PDB file of C-alpha atoms in Angstrom:
ATOM      1  CA  MET A   1       0.000   0.000   0.000  1.00 91.00           C
ATOM      2  CA  VAL A   2       2.808   2.402   0.843  1.00 94.00           C
ATOM      3  CA  GLU A   3       4.516   1.558  -2.412  1.00 95.00           C
ATOM      4  CA  ASN A   4       1.423   1.922  -4.596  1.00 93.00           C
ATOM      5  CA  ASP A   5      -0.671   4.555  -2.816  1.00 92.00           C
ATOM      6  CA  THR A   6       1.828   7.169  -1.651  1.00 96.00           C
ATOM      7  CA  ARG A   7       3.867   9.800  -3.433  1.00 97.00           C
ATOM      8  CA  PRO A   8       7.516   8.974  -4.165  1.00 97.00           C
ATOM      9  CA  ASP A   9       8.592  12.060  -2.193  1.00 98.00           C
ATOM     10  CA  GLY A  10       7.020  10.533   0.945  1.00 97.00           C
ATOM     11  CA  SER A  11       4.934  13.594   1.756  1.00 96.00           C
ATOM     12  CA  ASP A  12       1.688  11.638   2.276  1.00 96.00           C
ATOM     13  CA  VAL A  13       3.022   8.452   3.900  1.00 97.00           C
ATOM     14  CA  GLY A  14       2.098   9.607   7.416  1.00 95.00           C
ATOM     15  CA  ARG A  15      -1.495  10.267   6.403  1.00 94.00           C
ATOM     16  CA  VAL A  16      -1.796   6.910   4.633  1.00 94.00           C
ATOM     17  CA  LEU A  17      -0.372   5.090   7.669  1.00 95.00           C
ATOM     18  CA  ASN A  18      -2.805   6.900   9.968  1.00 93.00           C
ATOM     19  CA  ASP A  19      -5.690   5.885   7.683  1.00 93.00           C
ATOM     20  CA  LEU A  20      -4.423   2.303   7.806  1.00 94.00           C
ATOM     21  CA  PHE A  21      -4.166   2.349  11.613  1.00 93.00           C
ATOM     22  CA  ASP A  22      -7.761   3.643  11.810  1.00 93.00           C
ATOM     23  CA  VAL A  23      -8.939   0.786   9.599  1.00 94.00           C
ATOM     24  CA  LEU A  24      -7.022  -1.814  11.603  1.00 94.00           C
ATOM     25  CA  ASP A  25      -8.770  -0.512  14.739  1.00 94.00           C
ATOM     26  CA  THR A  26     -12.283  -0.610  13.191  1.00 94.00           C
ATOM     27  CA  PRO A  27     -14.353  -3.802  12.863  1.00 94.00           C
ATOM     28  CA  GLU A  28     -15.284  -4.481   9.240  1.00 93.00           C
ATOM     29  CA  GLN A  29     -19.017  -3.964   9.840  1.00 94.00           C
ATOM     30  CA  ALA A  30     -18.387  -0.530  11.415  1.00 94.00           C
ATOM     31  CA  ARG A  31     -16.281   0.879   8.573  1.00 95.00           C
ATOM     32  CA  GLN A  32     -17.404   3.644   6.233  1.00 93.00           C
ATOM     33  CA  SER A  33     -19.070   2.358   3.089  1.00 92.00           C
ATOM     34  CA  THR A  34     -16.966   4.726   0.980  1.00 94.00           C
ATOM     35  CA  LEU A  35     -13.653   3.332   2.234  1.00 92.00           C
ATOM     36  CA  GLN A  36     -11.087   2.570  -0.484  1.00 90.00           C
ATOM     37  CA  ALA A  37     -10.998  -1.116  -1.440  1.00 91.00           C
ATOM     38  CA  GLU A  38      -7.246  -1.272  -0.658  1.00 90.00           C
ATOM     39  CA  LEU A  39      -7.868  -0.155   2.909  1.00 92.00           C
ATOM     40  CA  ASN A  40     -11.026  -2.197   3.377  1.00 93.00           C
ATOM     41  CA  ALA A  41      -9.072  -5.344   2.503  1.00 94.00           C
ATOM     42  CA  PHE A  42      -7.166  -5.105   5.787  1.00 94.00           C
ATOM     43  CA  PRO A  43      -8.624  -7.097   8.689  1.00 94.00           C
ATOM     44  CA  TYR A  44      -9.722  -5.667  12.022  1.00 94.00           C
ATOM     45  CA  VAL A  45      -7.025  -6.178  14.657  1.00 91.00           C
ATOM     46  CA  ASN A  46      -8.701  -6.742  17.987  1.00 82.00           C
ATOM     47  CA  GLY A  47      -6.847  -6.035  21.205  1.00 76.00           C
ATOM     48  CA  ARG A  48      -6.627  -2.232  21.060  1.00 79.00           C
ATOM     49  CA  LEU A  49      -3.200  -2.360  19.422  1.00 83.00           C
ATOM     50  CA  PHE A  50      -4.130   0.586  17.182  1.00 86.00           C
ATOM     51  CA  ALA A  51      -6.517   2.367  19.561  1.00 86.00           C
ATOM     52  CA  GLN A  52      -3.966   4.855  20.880  1.00 85.00           C
ATOM     53  CA  ARG A  53      -3.014   7.490  18.360  1.00 83.00           C
ATOM     54  CA  VAL A  54       0.636   8.303  17.914  1.00 84.00           C
ATOM     55  CA  ARG A  55       2.052  11.240  16.067  1.00 88.00           C
ATOM     56  CA  THR A  56       3.259  10.026  12.694  1.00 90.00           C
ATOM     57  CA  PRO A  57       6.366  11.754  11.370  1.00 91.00           C
ATOM     58  CA  HIS A  58       6.414  13.730   8.161  1.00 93.00           C
ATOM     59  CA  PHE A  59       8.165  11.381   5.784  1.00 97.00           C
ATOM     60  CA  THR A  60      10.833  12.276   3.286  1.00 97.00           C
ATOM     61  CA  GLN A  61      11.670  10.298   0.180  1.00 98.00           C
ATOM     62  CA  ALA A  62      14.549   8.636   2.020  1.00 98.00           C
ATOM     63  CA  MET A  63      12.286   7.651   4.939  1.00 97.00           C
ATOM     64  CA  ARG A  64       9.720   6.181   2.532  1.00 97.00           C
ATOM     65  CA  ASP A  65      12.468   4.246   0.749  1.00 98.00           C
ATOM     66  CA  HIS A  66      13.742   2.846   4.069  1.00 98.00           C
ATOM     67  CA  LEU A  67      10.218   1.816   5.073  1.00 97.00           C
ATOM     68  CA  LEU A  68       9.731   0.041   1.745  1.00 97.00           C
ATOM     69  CA  ASP A  69      13.100  -1.712   2.097  1.00 97.00           C
ATOM     70  CA  ALA A  70      12.113  -2.902   5.579  1.00 95.00           C
ATOM     71  CA  ALA A  71       8.741  -4.109   4.290  1.00 94.00           C
ATOM     72  CA  ARG A  72      10.411  -6.143   1.551  1.00 95.00           C
ATOM     73  CA  HIS A  73      12.781  -7.846   3.979  1.00 94.00           C
ATOM     74  CA  ASP A  74      12.089 -11.461   4.954  1.00 93.00           C
ATOM     75  CA  TRP A  75      11.731 -11.158   8.722  1.00 89.00           C
ATOM     76  CA  SER A  76      10.897 -14.837   9.289  1.00 89.00           C
ATOM     77  CA  GLY A  77      14.457 -15.613  10.352  1.00 89.00           C
ATOM     78  CA  VAL A  78      14.441 -12.968  13.074  1.00 87.00           C
ATOM     79  CA  SER A  79      13.522 -14.189  16.541  1.00 83.00           C
ATOM     80  CA  PRO A  80      10.470 -12.506  18.095  1.00 80.00           C
ATOM     81  CA  ALA A  81      12.561 -12.194  21.267  1.00 80.00           C
ATOM     82  CA  ILE A  82      14.581  -9.481  19.536  1.00 85.00           C
ATOM     83  CA  PHE A  83      11.428  -7.456  18.902  1.00 81.00           C
ATOM     84  CA  GLY A  84      10.283  -8.036  22.482  1.00 79.00           C
ATOM     85  CA  SER A  85      13.589  -6.810  23.816  1.00 80.00           C
ATOM     86  CA  LEU A  86      13.465  -3.811  21.493  1.00 82.00           C
ATOM     87  CA  PHE A  87       9.901  -3.071  22.585  1.00 77.00           C
ATOM     88  CA  GLN A  88      10.944  -3.006  26.236  1.00 79.00           C
ATOM     89  CA  SER A  89      14.069  -0.950  25.635  1.00 80.00           C
ATOM     90  CA  VAL A  90      12.286   1.941  23.901  1.00 81.00           C
ATOM     91  CA  MET A  91       9.715   2.444  26.653  1.00 80.00           C
ATOM     92  CA  ASP A  92      10.436   4.412  29.777  1.00 82.00           C
ATOM     93  CA  ALA A  93      10.898   1.962  32.671  1.00 82.00           C
ATOM     94  CA  LYS A  94       8.259   3.666  34.871  1.00 87.00           C
ATOM     95  CA  GLU A  95       5.726   3.771  32.038  1.00 83.00           C
ATOM     96  CA  ARG A  96       6.441   0.136  31.174  1.00 81.00           C
ATOM     97  CA  ARG A  97       5.914  -0.902  34.807  1.00 83.00           C
ATOM     98  CA  ALA A  98       2.707   1.134  35.106  1.00 84.00           C
ATOM     99  CA  LYS A  99       1.256  -0.439  31.965  1.00 78.00           C
ATOM    100  CA  GLY A 100       2.549  -3.928  32.683  1.00 78.00           C
ATOM    101  CA  ALA A 101       4.153  -3.876  29.248  1.00 76.00           C
ATOM    102  CA  HIS A 102       6.785  -6.547  29.545  1.00 75.00           C
ATOM    103  CA  TYR A 103       7.938  -8.958  26.887  1.00 76.00           C
ATOM    104  CA  THR A 104       7.530 -12.592  27.848  1.00 81.00           C
ATOM    105  CA  THR A 105       9.523 -15.214  25.983  1.00 80.00           C
ATOM    106  CA  GLU A 106       7.750 -18.052  24.215  1.00 81.00           C
ATOM    107  CA  ALA A 107       9.434 -20.550  26.541  1.00 84.00           C
ATOM    108  CA  ASN A 108       8.004 -18.800  29.609  1.00 86.00           C
ATOM    109  CA  ILE A 109       4.563 -18.547  28.027  1.00 86.00           C
ATOM    110  CA  MET A 110       4.619 -22.282  27.324  1.00 88.00           C
ATOM    111  CA  LYS A 111       5.472 -22.969  30.979  1.00 91.00           C
ATOM    112  CA  VAL A 112       2.149 -21.364  31.877  1.00 90.00           C
ATOM    113  CA  ILE A 113      -0.219 -22.420  29.105  1.00 90.00           C
ATOM    114  CA  GLY A 114       1.099 -25.995  28.906  1.00 90.00           C
ATOM    115  CA  PRO A 115      -0.231 -27.086  32.290  1.00 91.00           C
ATOM    116  CA  LEU A 116      -3.320 -24.877  32.003  1.00 90.00           C
ATOM    117  CA  PHE A 117      -4.736 -26.473  28.856  1.00 90.00           C
ATOM    118  CA  LEU A 118      -2.204 -27.211  26.121  1.00 91.00           C
ATOM    119  CA  ASP A 119      -0.930 -30.476  27.639  1.00 92.00           C
ATOM    120  CA  ASP A 120      -4.512 -31.807  27.799  1.00 93.00           C
ATOM    121  CA  LEU A 121      -5.164 -30.791  24.196  1.00 93.00           C
ATOM    122  CA  LYS A 122      -1.975 -32.513  23.036  1.00 92.00           C
ATOM    123  CA  SER A 123      -2.982 -35.704  24.890  1.00 92.00           C
ATOM    124  CA  GLU A 124      -6.449 -35.588  23.375  1.00 92.00           C
ATOM    125  CA  LEU A 125      -4.995 -35.141  19.885  1.00 91.00           C
ATOM    126  CA  ALA A 126      -2.568 -38.038  20.413  1.00 90.00           C
ATOM    127  CA  ALA A 127      -5.472 -40.281  21.493  1.00 89.00           C
ATOM    128  CA  ILE A 128      -7.494 -39.319  18.403  1.00 88.00           C
ATOM    129  CA  ILE A 129      -4.545 -40.012  16.118  1.00 87.00           C
ATOM    130  CA  ALA A 130      -3.917 -43.346  17.856  1.00 85.00           C
ATOM    131  CA  ARG A 131      -7.560 -44.375  17.339  1.00 83.00           C
ATOM    132  CA  ARG A 132      -7.380 -43.515  13.640  1.00 80.00           C
ATOM    133  CA  THR A 133      -4.015 -45.136  12.980  1.00 77.00           C
ATOM    134  CA  GLY A 134      -3.944 -47.950  15.565  1.00 68.00           C
ATOM    135  CA  PRO A 135      -4.257 -51.695  14.843  1.00 65.00           C
ATOM    136  CA  TRP A 136      -8.070 -51.551  14.836  1.00 63.00           C
ATOM    137  CA  ALA A 137      -8.322 -48.575  12.449  1.00 59.00           C
ATOM    138  CA  SER A 138      -8.851 -50.692   9.312  1.00 60.00           C
ATOM    139  CA  PHE A 139     -11.391 -52.896  11.114  1.00 55.00           C
ATOM    140  CA  ARG A 140     -13.399 -49.857  12.266  1.00 53.00           C
ATOM    141  CA  THR A 141     -13.364 -48.428   8.750  1.00 52.00           C
ATOM    142  CA  SER A 142     -14.486 -51.680   7.091  1.00 53.00           C
ATOM    143  CA  TRP A 143     -17.054 -52.438   9.827  1.00 50.00           C
ATOM    144  CA  ARG A 144     -18.799 -49.081   9.275  1.00 50.00           C
ATOM    145  CA  GLY A 145     -19.005 -49.893   5.607  1.00 45.00           C
TER     146      GLY A 145
END
């Protein structure tokens, strides 16, 4: 969208990003009927991630080019822990504490959600797979006709 719907000099990138953030914060059924198809194609992101407005900088051509370069990069090889650490480091420590905005590693999250429900779900899935692939699976299939 930035590449196709903004000026090469970058002068309207901030406005386009703000429009995008508004759309991401608006459920599809609550959006304006006259919204551009490109914007309307974006899904609603629940969780209030885009609810707080931030001042978007006035972009230059160089800033737009850097944003496009970053968007083209394959980020799949970058660990989310790096982004979590970055997220924590840019916030003021008092503000971070007040908001409870702390990055939690995947390993620590798994320590909590595993015993809460994930271990049971994995056991249930293993039992279902065993029933379908076990020694009686072909008998059950032929018996049902």
